[in-house]
Structures are given as C-alpha cells and as structure tokens.
Coordinates of C-alpha atoms in Angstrom, one line a residue:
M1172 CA -105.9 50.7 81.4
K1173 CA -107.0 54.0 82.8
E1174 CA -105.8 55.0 86.2
S1175 CA -109.4 55.4 87.5
V1176 CA -110.1 51.8 86.6
L1177 CA -107.0 50.7 88.5
V1178 CA -108.1 52.7 91.5
D1179 CA -111.5 51.1 91.5
E1180 CA -110.1 47.6 91.0
F1181 CA -107.6 47.7 93.8
A1182 CA -109.3 50.1 96.2
E1183 CA -110.5 47.2 98.4
N1184 CA -106.9 46.6 99.5
A1185 CA -106.6 50.1 101.0
S1186 CA -108.7 52.4 103.1
W1187 CA -111.7 54.2 101.7
I1188 CA -114.2 56.9 102.5
E1189 CA -118.0 56.5 102.7
I1190 CA -120.1 59.7 102.2
S1191 CA -123.6 59.7 103.5
Q1192 CA -126.2 61.4 101.3
S1193 CA -128.8 61.2 104.1
A1194 CA -126.5 63.1 106.4
F1195 CA -126.1 65.9 103.9
S1196 CA -129.9 66.0 103.4
K1197 CA -130.4 66.4 107.2
N1198 CA -127.8 69.1 107.6
V1199 CA -129.2 71.1 104.7
S1200 CA -132.6 70.9 106.3
I1201 CA -131.2 72.2 109.6
Y1202 CA -129.8 75.2 107.8
R1203 CA -132.8 75.8 105.6
N1204 CA -134.9 75.9 108.7
N1205 CA -132.6 78.6 110.2
L1206 CA -133.1 80.9 107.3
E1207 CA -136.0 83.0 106.0
T1208 CA -137.3 81.7 102.7
H1209 CA -135.8 84.6 100.7
I1210 CA -132.3 84.0 101.9
L1211 CA -130.2 81.8 99.6
L1212 CA -128.3 78.8 101.0
G1213 CA -124.8 78.2 99.7
A1214 CA -122.5 75.3 100.2
V1215 CA -118.7 75.7 100.3
L1216 CA -116.8 73.0 98.5
K1217 CA -113.2 74.2 99.1
G1218 CA -110.5 71.8 100.3
N1219 CA -111.7 68.9 98.2
A1220 CA -115.1 69.5 99.8
Y1221 CA -113.6 69.5 103.2
G1222 CA -111.9 66.2 102.4
H1223 CA -115.2 64.5 101.5
G1224 CA -114.4 64.4 97.8
F1225 CA -115.3 67.3 95.4
L1226 CA -117.2 65.4 92.8
Q1227 CA -119.0 63.1 95.2
T1228 CA -120.1 66.0 97.3
L1229 CA -121.1 68.0 94.2
E1230 CA -123.3 65.1 93.1
I1231 CA -125.2 65.3 96.3
L1232 CA -125.4 69.0 97.0
H1233 CA -126.0 70.3 93.5
G1234 CA -129.7 69.6 94.0
Y1235 CA -129.9 70.7 97.6
V1236 CA -128.5 74.3 97.7
D1237 CA -128.9 77.5 95.8
I1238 CA -125.3 78.5 95.3
L1239 CA -121.9 76.7 95.3
F1240 CA -118.8 78.4 96.6
V1241 CA -115.3 77.2 95.5
I1242 CA -111.8 78.4 96.1
N1243 CA -110.5 78.4 92.5
P1244 CA -111.7 78.6 88.9
I1245 CA -110.7 75.0 88.2
D1246 CA -113.3 73.7 90.6
A1247 CA -115.9 76.1 89.2
F1248 CA -115.3 74.8 85.7
K1249 CA -115.6 71.2 87.0
I1250 CA -119.1 72.1 88.2
R1251 CA -120.0 73.5 84.8
K1252 CA -118.7 70.4 83.1
Y1253 CA -120.6 68.2 85.5
E1254 CA -123.8 70.1 84.8
K1255 CA -123.3 69.9 81.0
E1256 CA -122.6 66.1 81.1
N1257 CA -125.7 65.5 83.3
E1258 CA -127.9 68.0 81.5
L1259 CA -128.5 70.0 84.6
V1260 CA -129.6 73.6 85.0
Q1261 CA -126.6 75.7 86.0
K1262 CA -126.3 76.7 89.6
R1263 CA -124.8 80.0 90.7
V1264 CA -121.1 79.4 91.3
V1265 CA -118.8 81.8 93.1
V1266 CA -115.0 81.6 93.2
L1267 CA -113.8 82.9 96.6
G1268 CA -110.1 82.7 95.9
S1269 CA -107.7 84.7 93.6
I1270 CA -107.8 84.3 89.9
S1271 CA -105.7 85.3 86.9
P1272 CA -106.7 87.8 84.2
D1273 CA -107.2 84.9 81.7
E1274 CA -109.3 83.0 84.3
A1275 CA -111.4 86.1 84.8
V1276 CA -112.3 86.0 81.0
A1277 CA -113.1 82.3 81.3
C1278 CA -115.3 82.9 84.3
A1279 CA -117.2 85.5 82.4
K1280 CA -117.7 83.1 79.5
K1281 CA -118.9 80.3 81.8
V1282 CA -121.1 82.6 83.9
V1283 CA -119.0 82.0 87.1
E1284 CA -119.0 84.7 89.7
V1285 CA -115.8 85.9 91.4
A1286 CA -114.6 87.8 94.4
I1287 CA -112.7 91.1 93.8
T1288 CA -110.3 91.4 96.7
D1289 CA -108.1 94.4 95.8
E1290 CA -107.5 97.3 93.4
N1291 CA -105.0 95.1 91.4
W1292 CA -108.1 93.9 89.6
S1293 CA -107.9 97.1 87.6
N1294 CA -105.1 95.3 85.7
Y1295 CA -107.6 92.7 84.5
I1296 CA -109.7 95.2 82.6
S1297 CA -107.6 95.0 79.4
H1298 CA -108.2 91.3 79.2
L1299 CA -111.9 91.7 79.7
K1300 CA -112.0 94.5 77.1
R1301 CA -110.3 92.3 74.6
S1302 CA -112.9 89.6 75.2
E1303 CA -115.7 92.1 74.9
K1304 CA -114.4 93.3 71.5
E1305 CA -114.0 89.7 70.2
K1306 CA -117.5 88.6 71.3
G1307 CA -119.4 91.8 70.5
N1308 CA -123.0 91.6 71.5
S1309 CA -122.6 88.1 72.9
Y1310 CA -120.2 89.3 75.6
R1311 CA -121.6 88.8 79.1
P1312 CA -120.2 90.9 81.9
L1313 CA -118.2 89.2 84.6
K1314 CA -120.3 89.0 87.8
A1315 CA -118.3 90.0 90.8
H1316 CA -118.6 90.4 94.6
I1317 CA -116.5 93.1 96.3
H1318 CA -114.7 91.5 99.2
I1319 CA -114.5 93.9 102.2
D1320 CA -112.0 93.4 105.0
T1321 CA -114.1 94.0 108.1
G1322 CA -111.6 92.6 110.5
L1323 CA -109.9 89.4 109.4
S1324 CA -107.0 91.1 107.8
R1325 CA -106.6 88.4 105.2
E1326 CA -108.0 89.9 102.0
G1327 CA -110.4 92.5 100.8
F1328 CA -110.8 96.3 100.7
V1329 CA -110.8 98.4 103.9
L1330 CA -113.4 101.1 104.3
E1331 CA -110.9 104.0 104.1
G1332 CA -110.7 105.3 100.6
L1333 CA -113.1 102.6 99.3
E1334 CA -114.6 104.8 96.6
Q1335 CA -111.3 105.5 95.0
K1336 CA -110.1 101.9 95.2
I1337 CA -113.2 100.7 93.3
S1338 CA -113.4 103.5 90.8
F1339 CA -112.2 101.1 88.1
L1340 CA -115.5 99.3 88.5
K1341 CA -117.5 102.5 87.9
E1342 CA -115.6 103.1 84.7
N1343 CA -116.1 99.6 83.4
E1344 CA -119.7 98.7 84.1
S1345 CA -120.1 97.0 80.7
L1346 CA -117.2 94.6 81.7
I1347 CA -117.9 93.8 85.3
H1348 CA -121.4 93.6 86.9
V1349 CA -121.1 94.1 90.7
Q1350 CA -123.4 91.4 92.1
G1351 CA -122.7 92.0 95.8
V1352 CA -120.4 92.8 98.7
M1353 CA -119.1 90.2 101.0
S1354 CA -116.8 89.6 104.0
H1355 CA -115.6 86.9 106.3
F1356 CA -115.9 86.7 110.1
A1357 CA -112.7 86.5 112.1
N1358 CA -113.7 84.8 115.4
T1359 CA -117.3 83.8 115.7
E1360 CA -116.2 80.2 116.3
D1361 CA -113.8 81.0 119.0
V1362 CA -115.9 83.0 121.5
T1363 CA -119.4 82.9 122.9
E1364 CA -119.5 86.8 123.2
Q1365 CA -119.9 88.2 119.7
S1366 CA -119.2 91.9 120.0
Y1367 CA -116.4 91.8 117.4
A1368 CA -118.7 90.0 115.0
F1369 CA -121.2 92.8 115.3
E1370 CA -118.4 95.4 114.7
Q1371 CA -117.7 93.5 111.4
L1372 CA -121.4 93.5 110.5
S1373 CA -121.5 97.3 111.0
K1374 CA -118.5 97.7 108.7
L1375 CA -120.1 95.5 106.0
D1376 CA -123.3 97.5 106.3
K1377 CA -121.3 100.7 105.7
A1378 CA -119.4 99.2 102.8
H1379 CA -122.7 98.1 101.2
E1380 CA -124.0 101.6 101.4
I1381 CA -120.8 103.2 100.0
V1382 CA -120.6 100.7 97.1
S1383 CA -124.3 101.1 96.2
Q1384 CA -124.2 104.9 96.3
F1385 CA -120.8 105.3 94.6
L1386 CA -121.7 103.0 91.7
G1387 CA -125.2 104.4 91.5
L1388 CA -126.8 101.0 91.4
S1389 CA -130.5 100.8 90.5
Y1390 CA -130.7 97.1 91.4
H1391 CA -130.4 95.2 94.7
L1392 CA -126.8 94.7 95.7
E1393 CA -126.4 91.4 97.6
K1394 CA -124.6 91.3 100.9
H1395 CA -123.2 88.2 102.6
I1396 CA -120.9 87.1 105.4
A1397 CA -122.7 84.3 107.2
Q1398 CA -121.0 81.0 107.6
S1399 CA -121.5 77.8 109.5
A1400 CA -121.4 79.3 113.0
S1401 CA -123.1 82.7 112.4
T1402 CA -125.9 81.2 110.4
L1403 CA -127.0 79.4 113.6
I1404 CA -126.2 81.9 116.2
I1405 CA -126.3 85.4 114.7
A1406 CA -129.5 86.0 112.8
K1407 CA -128.4 89.6 111.8
S1408 CA -125.6 88.1 109.7
H1409 CA -127.9 86.2 107.3
Y1410 CA -128.5 89.1 104.8
D1411 CA -129.0 87.6 101.3
I1412 CA -126.8 84.5 101.3
A1413 CA -125.5 82.0 103.9
R1414 CA -122.2 80.4 103.0
V1415 CA -122.2 77.2 105.0
G1416 CA -118.9 75.2 105.1
I1417 CA -117.9 72.6 107.6
S1418 CA -121.4 72.2 109.2
M1419 CA -122.8 71.3 105.9
Y1420 CA -120.7 68.2 106.3
G1421 CA -122.1 67.6 109.8
L1422 CA -119.2 68.9 111.8
W1423 CA -119.3 71.7 114.4
S1424 CA -116.9 74.6 113.8
S1425 CA -116.0 74.6 117.5
N1426 CA -117.2 73.7 121.0
E1427 CA -118.0 77.4 121.5
T1428 CA -120.3 77.4 118.5
K1429 CA -122.0 74.3 119.8
L1430 CA -122.5 75.9 123.2
S1431 CA -123.8 79.2 121.7
A1432 CA -126.2 77.3 119.4
K1433 CA -127.6 75.4 122.3
V1434 CA -128.3 78.7 124.1
V1435 CA -129.7 80.5 121.1
K1436 CA -131.8 77.6 119.8
S1437 CA -132.7 76.2 123.2
E1438 CA -132.2 72.8 121.6
L1439 CA -128.9 71.8 120.0
P1440 CA -129.3 71.2 116.2
S1441 CA -128.4 67.5 115.5
L1442 CA -125.8 67.8 112.8
K1443 CA -125.0 64.5 111.3
P1444 CA -121.4 63.8 110.1
A1445 CA -121.3 62.7 106.5
L1446 CA -117.9 61.1 106.4
T1447 CA -116.9 57.6 107.5
W1448 CA -113.3 56.4 107.0
K1449 CA -112.7 52.6 106.9
C1450 CA -109.8 50.3 106.3
K1451 CA -109.5 46.5 105.8
S1452 CA -106.6 44.8 107.6
Q1453 CA -103.5 43.7 105.8
S1454 CA -102.9 41.0 108.4
V1455 CA -103.9 39.8 111.9
R1456 CA -101.3 38.2 114.0
K1457 CA -100.3 37.2 117.6
I1458 CA -97.6 39.1 119.4
P1459 CA -96.1 37.6 122.6
S1460 CA -95.7 39.7 125.8
G1461 CA -92.5 41.7 125.9
T1462 CA -92.4 42.3 122.1
Y1463 CA -91.6 45.7 120.8
I1464 CA -94.0 47.2 118.3
G1465 CA -93.2 49.7 115.5
Y1466 CA -90.5 52.2 114.7
G1467 CA -88.4 53.5 117.6
C1468 CA -89.6 50.6 119.9
S1469 CA -91.9 53.2 121.5
C1470 CA -94.4 50.5 122.5
R1471 CA -93.9 47.1 124.2
A1472 CA -96.6 44.5 124.6
E1473 CA -97.4 44.1 128.3
R1474 CA -99.2 40.8 127.6
D1475 CA -99.9 38.5 124.7
L1476 CA -101.7 40.4 122.1
R1477 CA -103.6 40.0 118.8
V1478 CA -102.8 42.9 116.5
A1479 CA -104.0 44.0 113.1
L1480 CA -101.8 45.7 110.6
L1481 CA -103.9 48.4 108.8
P1482 CA -102.6 49.7 105.4
V1483 CA -103.1 53.4 106.3
G1484 CA -100.7 56.0 107.6
Y1485 CA -99.7 59.6 107.7
F1486 CA -99.3 59.6 103.9
D1487 CA -103.1 59.0 103.8
G1488 CA -103.8 61.8 106.3
Y1489 CA -103.9 59.7 109.5
P1490 CA -102.0 62.0 111.9
R1491 CA -98.6 60.8 113.2
L1492 CA -99.5 62.5 116.5
L1493 CA -101.9 59.6 117.1
S1494 CA -99.0 57.3 117.7
N1495 CA -99.6 55.3 120.9
K1496 CA -102.8 57.2 121.7
G1497 CA -105.3 57.0 118.8
H1498 CA -108.1 54.5 118.6
V1499 CA -110.0 52.8 115.8
L1500 CA -113.2 50.7 116.0
V1501 CA -113.3 47.0 115.2
N1502 CA -116.6 45.0 115.7
G1503 CA -117.9 47.8 117.9
V1504 CA -114.8 47.8 120.2
R1505 CA -112.3 50.5 120.7
C1506 CA -108.8 49.4 119.6
K1507 CA -105.7 51.3 120.5
V1508 CA -103.0 52.3 118.0
L1509 CA -99.8 50.6 119.2
G1510 CA -96.5 52.3 118.4
R1511 CA -95.9 55.0 115.9
V1512 CA -98.1 55.9 113.0
M1513 CA -96.1 55.0 109.9
M1514 CA -96.2 56.4 106.4
N1515 CA -98.4 53.6 105.1
H1516 CA -99.4 51.6 108.2
I1517 CA -100.7 51.5 111.7
I1518 CA -100.7 48.6 114.1
V1519 CA -103.8 48.3 116.4
D1520 CA -104.6 46.0 119.4
V1521 CA -107.6 43.9 118.4
T1522 CA -107.3 41.4 121.2
E1523 CA -110.7 42.3 122.8
A1524 CA -112.4 42.8 119.4
T1525 CA -111.6 39.4 117.8
S1526 CA -111.3 35.7 118.4
E1527 CA -108.4 33.3 118.0
E1528 CA -109.7 32.4 114.5
T1529 CA -109.9 35.9 113.2
N1530 CA -107.6 36.6 110.2
E1531 CA -109.1 39.7 108.8
V1532 CA -110.9 42.8 110.2
V1533 CA -112.4 46.0 108.9
A1534 CA -111.6 49.0 111.1
T1535 CA -113.4 52.3 111.3
L1536 CA -111.0 55.2 111.6
I1537 CA -113.7 57.9 111.6
G1538 CA -117.3 57.1 112.2
R1539 CA -119.6 54.8 114.1
D1540 CA -119.5 51.0 114.7
G1541 CA -122.2 49.7 117.0
S1542 CA -122.5 51.9 120.1
E1543 CA -119.0 53.3 119.7
S1544 CA -117.8 56.2 117.6
V1545 CA -114.5 58.0 116.7
S1546 CA -115.2 61.5 115.5
A1547 CA -113.1 64.0 113.6
E1548 CA -113.1 65.9 116.8
N1549 CA -111.7 63.0 118.8
I1550 CA -108.8 62.7 116.3
A1551 CA -108.3 66.5 116.4
E1552 CA -108.0 66.4 120.2
W1553 CA -105.5 63.5 120.0
A1554 CA -103.5 65.3 117.3
Q1555 CA -103.7 68.8 118.9
T1556 CA -105.4 70.4 115.9
I1557 CA -108.9 71.1 114.7
N1558 CA -111.5 69.0 112.9
Y1559 CA -111.1 71.1 109.7
E1560 CA -107.5 69.9 109.4
V1561 CA -108.4 66.3 110.1
V1562 CA -110.9 65.9 107.3
T1563 CA -109.2 68.1 104.7
R1564 CA -105.9 66.2 105.1
I1565 CA -107.5 62.9 104.2
G1566 CA -105.7 61.9 101.0
S1567 CA -107.5 62.7 97.8
H1568 CA -106.1 59.4 96.4
L1569 CA -108.4 57.4 98.6
K1570 CA -111.5 56.0 97.1
R1571 CA -114.7 57.9 98.1
M1572 CA -118.2 56.4 97.6
V1573 CA -121.6 57.8 98.2
V1574 CA -123.8 55.6 100.4
D1575 CA -127.5 55.6 101.6

C-alpha cells in the first residue's frame, strides 16, 4: 500500500489542516485592487507555502496570479509537473534561492526563471554552453533576475563595481537572458516611518539604470521589490511585479504594517486567514482536584476537571512555549492547555465546553469556532515569536485539505 493511501486512511486519528479557497480569493482581490492593471501579481510559495501545503496552495493560486515565486528548483519543477498533468498553460515561475550549475541547465530547459545573486554565477557558464551545444537551435536562454543588495545584506550585488561583476552576462547573452533586477526590503514590516525603504528604492533604481545601460538592452528590463507590506503601504515600490508572501495567506506581516495600512488606505484591508488547524481528541476523562497534569508536574488541578487529550504536540509544530498558557477552541469555548506541551500530545481543560456525557471533541488549534478565534498571531505572542514561524513550522506530515 502506498504511503499516501495510508496517510489518507488514518489521518482522522491525528490533527489536520483545512485550507480555504475563498480566503485566498479574497486576499488576491485585495492585492489586485492595490495594483495598477499593468503590474503583475506574484505569489510566494516558499516554506511549504507558508505551512499551508505546497500542492494544495498551488492548486488554488495557479489560476489567480501571474507569477509564482519559489525558493528552490525542486518546487519549480513540481509546478511544471502539475501543469503538465492538468494540461494547464505554464505560469511564469521564478526561483528566488540558490541553485547548482546542473539545476541552472534544467531551469533553462523547463523555462523556469532564476535569481542571480553573485559573480560566482560566472562558473555556471560552462554548463550552459555545453547544453547550448547539445541542443543547438532548440536551446532557450536561461531567464534571470539580477538580485541587488540594497540594504538587507543577505544576498545580491552591491552597487559598487556592479558593471564589472555582471560582465559575464554581457559576454554570454545567448546563454542568459536578463529578465529583470530585483531586491528585498529590510524593515518595512518593523517600522511605520519608511525612510530606509525609500533609500533601498533609490539604490534599486540606480542598479536598474546601470544594468540596462551596461548590457545595452533594447527591451524593457523588469524591476521588482514589493512584498506583502510594501504593496499595501508604499505605492512607489510596485514597479513591474508585486511578490506577495504571507498576506496572500491572510496574515499580516506585523502590527506596524497593519497600522500603516490603516493610515494609508483610510480603511484597513480585511485579509482573511486561509488556514485552520483542527484535532480530534484521543480521549476525554475526569481528573479530580489536586491531581498533577503532564511532565514535570507543572500543573495541578485546582478543582475537579474534565480534560481532553489531543494527539498533537511540538513534533507537529505546536510550540512547547504554549505549555500552561496556550488555548484551543472546543464548541466555541476557549480551553486552556494544561501542563507541558509534549512531543505528540497536549492536555486541555474542556470542563466548560463539554457535558458529563462527552467522550470525544474536535478542537480548533488555529482558526475560528463560533464567536471565538485563535489566530497565528495569538500563538506567536504566547510562544514569543512571529506568525511566519508559527505557520511554517506546522508539520508537513499533517494532512491538508482544500475547503469551500
């Protein structure tokens, strides 16, 4: 029996993820409405599509956006396979992360665009030349975006000496087609005053001018840097393409971004979270007052309780820092996590959410139940982290299903 069949058959005994297609549709509309019609909307699918499930998210977003951005060639090739199997027209796909020389050849073959981040790329030329020689007239140049370091100091070319560093591109125009220049903001999400962002935009403008003139390009050279935050709050950053990541999934990149968007837009865009995390109980039992609960005896029942054992823990991505302070939802009621989060289990107080006869519950770990909700931001606050980490750490082994 195939592993996937086993996963589907027994998934009901574990926790699972529900992905809302209507939420994605709404979030795409919000971003479309913030862009002029000639600007392309791209979705970022890195980190297992921000924990939402790569293939499930691809199935939804493929028809909604203009470009798909991934972190590695493996995911890019998954997209090409998905398109072929479903007889779909190919979308533009851009790999943002590093690739090997052999992967560069494969990307050229599969019409996958890449980011060139440093002059070490000159070492890839021999591989591309070999491919060009083998394919002859059928060879298609590798489409590439020159990554400029405008202030993040993570990757990319700095402005100083840029012409010399990209000279290998000028000498190999038949092998690599320069599609655009790109960069990444450093702190648009962390502040409401955006002077540093505008410094970065100025550097990208200069780099765009240098590249276009140095390479003597007769065609339009794309320029892109906009992401979730800047697409909403810095119109100048839109350029040719918006690369929307976490907010495509209905999550705000920060409270500062939320505040800035409310000021800029006068009305806060109503992003809708696409992910709900649920779990069916393994058991429901009574615990008398005075009983210790969980490892380390860190919790002691102060009264008679009814507790549910949920088969989900830090192995699945539920943070251990939620020990004795996290909450889940059962029947629309907030239920506290009692004791330590374990590798594969948590124990929650369902006394107020259930009756004496209850022997099974379904808990919502992230999402809404009735008038109550637990958001990725709530969990991030309890776990002293950010919502990005909360959703991307949800185990890829958990079943994900598209709903509505």
